[in-house]
Amino acid sequence: MARVIVITSGKGGVGKTTTAAAFAAGLAREGNKTVVIDFDVGLRNLDLIMGCERRVVFDFIDVINGAARLNQALIRDKRVDGLYVLPTSQTRDKDALKMEGVEQVIGELRRDFDYIVCDSPAGIEHGAQAAMYLADEAVVVTNPEVSSVRDSDRMIGILTSKSRRAERNEEPIKQHVLITRYDLDRVSRGEMLKVEDILEMLALPLLGVIPESRSVLQASNTGTPVILDDASSAGLAYRDAVGRFLGEQLEYRIVGDQPKGLLDGLFNRLWRRSA
Amino acid sequence: MSILHRAFGARGAARLLGLFRSPSAAAVDSAKTAKERLQVVLALERNAGSGPSFLPQLQEELLQVIKKYVDIDNENVSIELERGPEASMLDINIELPTSPLPSRRLPVLQSAH
């Protein structure tokens, strides 16, 4: 039975696309046939994060308009078996994402895939609503930061009321919170909201905590989902999050980036003390 | 270098040298990759109109031509594009029917005449 997962947040720049790419790659690595879809029409970026930007021929909108068939628009990932990307279009036409078309494409994908990961655009406009409308589960990506937590709370409300499941009075979308860009150092110094504070306010089960990590930028530079970087603390945290999503009982371990060498660590500590 | 290699082995020496390397060396490499990737994508996207918008029509016309000779449908055609900084490669794959070719090909060829 295929599951549709929306990666959403309301606020921009919190790590939705990074999370969508990591999640899709993680699910596929566990043997699930997975497709990740970019819903950010006009501001395509999932292709860059997945490293397939030079292979885009047809896109989601072409399929909706009947200009291409679905299997022509799907880009097969060269690193992970069973992982596919459905890029979006760079068109400026706001109405390109027709809801009947989206339903038809997702319906067709449901027949062939185990997981359909929808990368939502920021905001609460049409694109974001199209991305969540058909979802079975939602990952609400939140930064430990006031505006992000507030936007997440707003998004949780919309997920609860404006989905097809809600309209049909079916079991509601199963929602999870994923905290990203978490800096343990700043939390311990009282400069950043704690995991417990965020969970207390959002009242959703925690899927994982992704530490602030240099490897996330490096992964996006090279177009590699960060979960494929075995040396990355963020990659490890994403692997745990995917494991929990698939039902594994995993302890929450929040580990930041390890200093490069003994000397680096020492310098960092001295620097911080003097600063 | 060779003394290091002898003393610590190849991997050990590399690790030791890594300690003295600027810590951002790997990040610098990936930033270079990022710039190159962006240059290709931006150059293509600023050239709106020269994009692959002709591809659906190209595919349709190719299909029409091939159908004159071989019995295929849309499901057997895949078009892939790999863009490079200087040139792009268009890769068109047409899957032919699996039935023995000679017996199949003749009647189709005849009907095309």
Short mmCIF file of C-alpha atoms in Angstrom, two decimals:
data_model
loop_
_atom_site.label_atom_id
_atom_site.label_comp_id
_atom_site.label_asym_id
_atom_site.label_seq_id
_atom_site.Cartn_x
_atom_site.Cartn_y
_atom_site.Cartn_z
CA MET A 1 0.00 0.00 0.00
CA ALA A 2 1.64 3.23 -1.16
CA ARG A 3 2.01 6.11 1.30
CA VAL A 4 2.11 9.77 0.37
CA ILE A 5 4.32 11.88 2.66
CA VAL A 6 4.41 15.67 2.53
CA ILE A 7 7.48 17.55 3.76
CA THR A 8 6.20 20.93 4.85
CA SER A 9 6.91 23.83 7.24
CA GLY A 10 5.20 27.07 6.26
CA LYS A 11 8.42 29.04 6.72
CA GLY A 12 11.05 29.02 4.00
CA GLY A 13 14.70 28.06 4.40
CA VAL A 14 14.22 25.60 7.25
CA GLY A 15 15.37 22.56 5.28
CA LYS A 16 12.32 21.14 3.51
CA THR A 17 14.10 20.23 0.30
CA THR A 18 17.16 18.92 2.15
CA THR A 19 14.79 16.80 4.23
CA ALA A 20 12.74 15.62 1.24
CA ALA A 21 15.92 14.52 -0.57
CA ALA A 22 17.35 12.82 2.52
CA PHE A 23 14.08 11.13 3.40
CA ALA A 24 13.44 9.82 -0.10
CA ALA A 25 17.00 8.50 -0.40
CA GLY A 26 16.75 6.92 3.07
CA LEU A 27 13.45 5.19 2.30
CA ALA A 28 14.83 3.88 -1.00
CA ARG A 29 18.00 2.64 0.69
CA GLU A 30 15.79 0.55 2.97
CA GLY A 31 14.43 -1.19 -0.12
CA ASN A 32 11.30 0.90 -0.73
CA LYS A 33 10.57 2.09 -4.24
CA THR A 34 10.38 5.84 -3.67
CA VAL A 35 9.71 8.95 -5.74
CA VAL A 36 10.29 12.51 -4.56
CA ILE A 37 8.22 15.26 -6.22
CA ASP A 38 9.02 18.98 -6.37
CA PHE A 39 5.86 21.05 -5.82
CA ASP A 40 7.63 24.42 -5.92
CA VAL A 41 6.47 25.44 -9.41
CA GLY A 42 8.55 28.28 -10.84
CA LEU A 43 11.32 27.86 -8.26
CA ARG A 44 12.61 24.38 -9.03
CA ASN A 45 15.40 23.30 -6.67
CA LEU A 46 14.93 19.67 -5.73
CA ASP A 47 16.75 18.70 -8.95
CA LEU A 48 19.85 20.60 -7.76
CA ILE A 49 19.76 19.05 -4.29
CA MET A 50 19.35 15.58 -5.84
CA GLY A 51 22.10 16.30 -8.40
CA CYS A 52 19.98 15.56 -11.47
CA GLU A 53 19.54 19.13 -12.78
CA ARG A 54 21.22 18.30 -16.08
CA ARG A 55 18.94 15.40 -16.77
CA VAL A 56 15.58 17.17 -16.65
CA VAL A 57 13.73 16.69 -19.94
CA PHE A 58 10.08 16.64 -18.96
CA ASP A 59 8.55 17.70 -15.67
CA PHE A 60 5.54 17.32 -13.38
CA ILE A 61 3.62 20.08 -15.22
CA ASP A 62 4.30 18.44 -18.62
CA VAL A 63 2.75 15.24 -17.25
CA ILE A 64 -0.26 17.11 -15.84
CA ASN A 65 -0.75 18.83 -19.23
CA GLY A 66 -0.39 15.57 -21.14
CA ALA A 67 2.75 16.76 -22.97
CA ALA A 68 4.71 13.82 -21.57
CA ARG A 69 4.03 10.50 -19.94
CA LEU A 70 4.89 9.94 -16.31
CA ASN A 71 7.72 7.46 -16.89
CA GLN A 72 9.37 9.94 -19.26
CA ALA A 73 9.44 12.66 -16.62
CA LEU A 74 10.70 10.42 -13.81
CA ILE A 75 14.48 10.63 -13.37
CA ARG A 76 16.07 7.49 -12.01
CA ASP A 77 18.73 8.15 -9.37
CA LYS A 78 22.11 6.71 -10.34
CA ARG A 79 23.26 6.12 -6.75
CA VAL A 80 20.31 4.51 -4.98
CA ASP A 81 18.23 1.68 -6.44
CA GLY A 82 14.52 2.34 -6.53
CA LEU A 83 14.86 6.13 -6.09
CA TYR A 84 13.23 8.50 -8.60
CA VAL A 85 12.85 12.28 -8.89
CA LEU A 86 9.90 14.08 -10.47
CA PRO A 87 11.14 17.64 -11.09
CA THR A 88 8.82 20.60 -11.39
CA SER A 89 8.57 23.24 -14.07
CA GLN A 90 10.14 26.70 -14.11
CA THR A 91 6.94 28.20 -15.56
CA ARG A 92 5.59 31.41 -14.05
CA ASP A 93 2.02 30.28 -14.62
CA LYS A 94 0.53 30.14 -11.11
CA ASP A 95 -2.32 27.86 -12.15
CA ALA A 96 -0.09 25.22 -13.77
CA LEU A 97 -0.52 22.91 -10.79
CA LYS A 98 -4.06 21.78 -11.55
CA MET A 99 -5.51 19.77 -8.69
CA GLU A 100 -7.21 17.14 -10.89
CA GLY A 101 -3.90 16.65 -12.67
CA VAL A 102 -2.03 16.30 -9.38
CA GLU A 103 -4.56 13.70 -8.19
CA GLN A 104 -4.21 11.75 -11.40
CA VAL A 105 -0.38 11.72 -11.27
CA ILE A 106 -0.28 10.76 -7.57
CA GLY A 107 -2.88 8.07 -8.25
CA GLU A 108 -0.72 6.63 -11.01
CA LEU A 109 2.39 6.77 -8.80
CA ARG A 110 0.54 4.98 -5.98
CA ARG A 111 0.23 1.92 -8.20
CA ASP A 112 3.96 1.67 -8.76
CA PHE A 113 5.71 3.08 -5.68
CA ASP A 114 5.92 2.33 -1.96
CA TYR A 115 6.50 5.95 -0.93
CA ILE A 116 5.67 9.23 -2.65
CA VAL A 117 7.51 12.12 -0.97
CA CYS A 118 6.07 15.58 -1.75
CA ASP A 119 8.47 18.48 -1.29
CA SER A 120 6.22 21.44 -0.46
CA PRO A 121 7.01 25.04 -1.33
CA ALA A 122 7.16 27.57 1.51
CA GLY A 123 4.04 29.53 2.40
CA ILE A 124 0.41 28.44 2.61
CA GLU A 125 -0.62 29.24 -0.96
CA HIS A 126 -1.81 26.93 -3.72
CA GLY A 127 1.48 25.03 -4.17
CA ALA A 128 1.77 24.20 -0.48
CA GLN A 129 -1.87 23.13 -0.33
CA ALA A 130 -1.52 20.97 -3.45
CA ALA A 131 1.52 19.26 -1.88
CA MET A 132 -0.36 18.34 1.33
CA TYR A 133 -3.87 17.73 0.01
CA LEU A 134 -3.40 14.03 -0.81
CA ALA A 135 -0.95 13.20 1.99
CA ASP A 136 -1.25 10.22 4.31
CA GLU A 137 1.58 11.45 6.55
CA ALA A 138 3.28 14.79 7.10
CA VAL A 139 6.75 15.72 8.27
CA VAL A 140 6.66 19.25 9.70
CA VAL A 141 10.19 20.64 9.48
CA THR A 142 10.92 23.12 12.27
CA ASN A 143 13.96 25.17 13.26
CA PRO A 144 14.53 26.05 16.94
CA GLU A 145 13.52 29.61 16.24
CA VAL A 146 10.36 31.57 17.12
CA SER A 147 9.06 32.34 13.62
CA SER A 148 9.61 28.78 12.45
CA VAL A 149 7.76 27.26 15.42
CA ARG A 150 4.85 29.62 14.93
CA ASP A 151 4.64 28.84 11.19
CA SER A 152 4.81 25.12 11.94
CA ASP A 153 1.91 25.48 14.35
CA ARG A 154 -0.07 27.24 11.64
CA MET A 155 0.80 24.50 9.15
CA ILE A 156 -0.32 21.79 11.58
CA GLY A 157 -3.72 23.48 11.68
CA ILE A 158 -3.97 23.54 7.89
CA LEU A 159 -2.86 19.90 7.63
CA THR A 160 -5.61 18.97 10.07
CA SER A 161 -8.40 20.84 8.27
CA LYS A 162 -7.59 21.19 4.57
CA SER A 163 -6.65 17.74 3.32
CA ARG A 164 -8.68 15.24 1.35
CA ARG A 165 -8.67 13.00 4.42
CA ALA A 166 -10.25 15.84 6.42
CA GLU A 167 -12.82 16.55 3.70
CA ARG A 168 -13.82 12.90 3.54
CA ASN A 169 -13.85 12.50 7.32
CA GLU A 170 -11.19 9.82 7.07
CA GLU A 171 -8.45 9.13 9.59
CA PRO A 172 -6.45 12.40 9.74
CA ILE A 173 -2.97 12.88 8.24
CA LYS A 174 -0.40 11.33 10.56
CA GLN A 175 1.86 14.21 11.52
CA HIS A 176 5.44 14.19 12.78
CA VAL A 177 7.80 16.99 13.69
CA LEU A 178 11.42 17.02 12.56
CA ILE A 179 13.70 19.59 14.16
CA THR A 180 16.54 20.76 11.93
CA ARG A 181 19.57 23.05 12.35
CA TYR A 182 19.77 22.21 16.05
CA ASP A 183 22.89 23.51 17.76
CA LEU A 184 23.55 21.66 21.00
CA ASP A 185 26.18 24.21 22.08
CA ARG A 186 23.79 27.12 21.75
CA VAL A 187 21.02 25.17 23.49
CA SER A 188 23.30 24.40 26.43
CA ARG A 189 24.19 28.09 26.66
CA GLY A 190 20.51 28.97 26.77
CA GLU A 191 20.62 30.71 23.39
CA MET A 192 18.36 28.36 21.51
CA LEU A 193 14.99 26.70 22.11
CA LYS A 194 15.26 23.17 23.48
CA VAL A 195 13.72 20.11 21.81
CA GLU A 196 11.36 19.71 24.78
CA ASP A 197 10.19 23.34 24.48
CA ILE A 198 9.35 22.90 20.80
CA LEU A 199 7.55 19.60 21.37
CA GLU A 200 5.58 21.05 24.27
CA MET A 201 4.24 23.76 21.98
CA LEU A 202 3.64 21.73 18.83
CA ALA A 203 2.40 18.59 20.61
CA LEU A 204 3.42 16.20 17.83
CA PRO A 205 5.56 13.06 17.98
CA LEU A 206 9.24 13.71 17.30
CA LEU A 207 10.72 12.01 14.25
CA GLY A 208 14.24 13.27 14.80
CA VAL A 209 16.61 16.11 15.55
CA ILE A 210 19.05 17.07 12.80
CA PRO A 211 22.09 18.91 14.15
CA GLU A 212 23.46 22.02 12.47
CA SER A 213 26.20 20.60 10.30
CA ARG A 214 28.67 21.78 7.68
CA SER A 215 28.03 18.66 5.70
CA VAL A 216 24.54 19.88 4.69
CA LEU A 217 25.98 22.73 2.60
CA GLN A 218 28.62 20.42 1.15
CA ALA A 219 25.94 17.93 0.20
CA SER A 220 23.90 20.58 -1.59
CA ASN A 221 27.03 21.89 -3.33
CA THR A 222 27.62 18.49 -4.87
CA GLY A 223 23.98 17.48 -5.34
CA THR A 224 24.10 14.52 -2.95
CA PRO A 225 21.33 13.80 -0.44
CA VAL A 226 23.11 14.32 2.91
CA ILE A 227 21.86 10.96 4.17
CA LEU A 228 24.30 9.31 1.74
CA ASP A 229 27.24 10.96 3.55
CA ASP A 230 28.23 8.32 6.07
CA ALA A 231 30.60 10.68 7.88
CA SER A 232 27.97 13.37 8.46
CA SER A 233 26.25 13.89 11.80
CA ALA A 234 23.23 15.29 9.95
CA GLY A 235 23.22 12.25 7.66
CA LEU A 236 23.22 9.92 10.67
CA ALA A 237 20.38 11.85 12.28
CA TYR A 238 18.36 11.60 9.06
CA ARG A 239 18.99 7.86 8.99
CA ASP A 240 17.60 7.58 12.53
CA ALA A 241 14.59 9.70 11.54
CA VAL A 242 13.83 7.44 8.57
CA GLY A 243 14.25 4.41 10.83
CA ARG A 244 11.71 5.81 13.30
CA PHE A 245 9.36 6.64 10.44
CA LEU A 246 9.55 2.99 9.39
CA GLY A 247 8.67 1.93 12.92
CA GLU A 248 12.06 1.24 14.50
CA GLN A 249 12.53 2.11 18.17
CA LEU A 250 15.66 4.23 18.19
CA GLU A 251 17.18 6.22 21.00
CA TYR A 252 17.43 9.97 20.39
CA ARG A 253 21.09 10.88 20.10
CA ILE A 254 21.93 14.45 19.30
CA VAL A 255 25.49 14.68 18.14
CA GLY A 256 27.04 17.75 16.60
CA ASP A 257 29.91 17.82 14.11
CA GLN A 258 33.09 16.40 15.63
CA PRO A 259 36.03 18.80 15.58
CA LYS A 260 38.52 17.85 12.84
CA GLY A 261 41.45 17.16 15.13
CA LEU A 262 42.52 17.49 18.71
CA LEU A 263 44.13 20.85 18.03
CA ASP A 264 41.04 22.20 16.26
CA GLY A 265 38.92 21.27 19.26
CA LEU A 266 41.35 22.94 21.64
CA PHE A 267 41.48 26.11 19.56
CA ASN A 268 37.71 26.20 19.33
CA ARG A 269 37.37 25.92 23.06
CA LEU A 270 39.97 28.61 23.76
CA TRP A 271 38.42 30.85 21.14
CA ARG A 272 34.96 30.49 22.58
CA ARG A 273 36.15 31.20 26.09
CA SER A 274 37.93 34.38 25.03
CA ALA A 275 35.14 35.51 22.72
CA MET B 1 56.65 12.48 1.80
CA SER B 2 58.31 9.11 1.28
CA ILE B 3 59.56 9.10 4.85
CA LEU B 4 56.01 9.71 6.07
CA HIS B 5 54.77 6.94 3.82
CA ARG B 6 57.36 4.53 5.14
CA ALA B 7 56.73 5.44 8.75
CA PHE B 8 52.92 5.50 8.75
CA GLY B 9 51.84 3.71 5.58
CA ALA B 10 49.88 5.39 2.78
CA ARG B 11 46.66 5.97 4.72
CA GLY B 12 48.41 7.03 7.88
CA ALA B 13 50.52 9.52 5.96
CA ALA B 14 47.46 10.93 4.22
CA ARG B 15 45.72 11.33 7.54
CA LEU B 16 48.76 13.00 9.07
CA LEU B 17 49.05 15.44 6.16
CA GLY B 18 45.33 16.09 6.46
CA LEU B 19 45.96 17.51 9.93
CA PHE B 20 48.05 20.30 8.44
CA ARG B 21 45.75 20.98 5.55
CA SER B 22 43.33 23.88 5.82
CA PRO B 23 40.21 22.49 7.52
CA SER B 24 38.00 23.92 4.78
CA ALA B 25 39.83 22.15 1.93
CA ALA B 26 36.95 19.74 1.31
CA ALA B 27 34.42 22.55 1.53
CA VAL B 28 36.40 24.58 -1.01
CA ASP B 29 36.26 21.65 -3.44
CA SER B 30 32.53 21.31 -3.07
CA ALA B 31 32.04 25.05 -3.47
CA LYS B 32 33.84 24.78 -6.80
CA THR B 33 31.49 21.98 -7.81
CA ALA B 34 28.54 24.12 -6.74
CA LYS B 35 29.71 27.02 -8.90
CA GLU B 36 30.19 24.82 -11.97
CA ARG B 37 26.77 23.22 -11.56
CA LEU B 38 25.10 26.58 -11.14
CA GLN B 39 26.83 28.05 -14.21
CA VAL B 40 25.43 25.28 -16.40
CA VAL B 41 21.91 25.52 -14.98
CA LEU B 42 21.72 29.32 -15.03
CA ALA B 43 23.07 29.56 -18.58
CA LEU B 44 20.37 27.16 -19.73
CA GLU B 45 17.55 28.82 -17.83
CA ARG B 46 18.39 32.35 -18.92
CA ASN B 47 18.14 31.10 -22.49
CA ALA B 48 14.44 30.49 -22.09
CA GLY B 49 12.90 29.31 -25.34
CA SER B 50 15.95 27.35 -26.39
CA GLY B 51 15.03 24.85 -23.71
CA PRO B 52 13.79 21.37 -24.47
CA SER B 53 10.32 22.64 -25.34
CA PHE B 54 10.57 21.06 -28.80
CA LEU B 55 11.08 17.61 -27.28
CA PRO B 56 7.43 16.51 -27.09
CA GLN B 57 7.01 17.31 -30.77
CA LEU B 58 10.33 15.74 -31.69
CA GLN B 59 9.26 12.59 -29.90
CA GLU B 60 5.90 12.52 -31.66
CA GLU B 61 7.45 12.93 -35.11
CA LEU B 62 10.14 10.34 -34.43
CA LEU B 63 7.45 7.92 -33.38
CA GLN B 64 5.53 8.50 -36.57
CA VAL B 65 8.60 7.76 -38.66
CA ILE B 66 9.55 4.63 -36.74
CA LYS B 67 6.00 3.33 -36.79
CA LYS B 68 6.25 3.12 -40.55
CA TYR B 69 8.75 0.32 -40.09
CA VAL B 70 8.24 -1.22 -36.67
CA ASP B 71 5.14 -1.82 -34.61
CA ILE B 72 5.77 0.19 -31.43
CA ASP B 73 3.80 2.45 -29.15
CA ASN B 74 4.66 5.41 -26.89
CA GLU B 75 5.46 3.14 -23.94
CA ASN B 76 8.55 1.82 -25.73
CA VAL B 77 10.25 5.17 -26.16
CA SER B 78 12.36 6.98 -23.60
CA ILE B 79 14.10 10.29 -24.08
CA GLU B 80 16.90 11.32 -21.77
CA LEU B 81 18.95 14.46 -21.73
CA GLU B 82 22.32 15.03 -20.09
CA ARG B 83 23.32 18.68 -20.17
CA GLY B 84 26.96 19.66 -20.15
CA PRO B 85 28.67 23.05 -20.04
CA GLU B 86 29.59 22.91 -23.73
CA ALA B 87 27.20 20.40 -25.24
CA SER B 88 24.19 18.37 -24.23
CA MET B 89 23.53 14.76 -25.08
CA LEU B 90 20.09 13.66 -26.13
CA ASP B 91 19.63 9.96 -25.58
CA ILE B 92 16.64 8.41 -27.29
CA ASN B 93 15.93 4.77 -26.55
CA ILE B 94 13.43 2.85 -28.59
CA GLU B 95 12.57 -0.58 -27.37
CA LEU B 96 11.74 -2.88 -30.26
CA PRO B 97 9.25 -5.75 -29.90
CA THR B 98 10.78 -8.95 -28.54
CA SER B 99 9.24 -11.30 -31.09
CA PRO B 100 11.74 -12.65 -33.67
CA LEU B 101 12.60 -9.74 -35.87
CA PRO B 102 12.67 -11.26 -39.40
CA SER B 103 9.14 -12.69 -39.31
CA ARG B 104 7.81 -9.47 -37.83
CA ARG B 105 9.72 -7.02 -39.88
CA LEU B 106 8.72 -8.26 -43.33
CA PRO B 107 4.97 -7.73 -43.20
CA VAL B 108 5.44 -4.33 -41.58
CA LEU B 109 7.93 -3.31 -44.26
CA GLN B 110 5.57 -4.45 -46.97
CA SER B 111 2.69 -2.50 -45.55
CA ALA B 112 4.89 0.56 -45.50
CA HIS B 113 5.40 0.44 -49.25
#
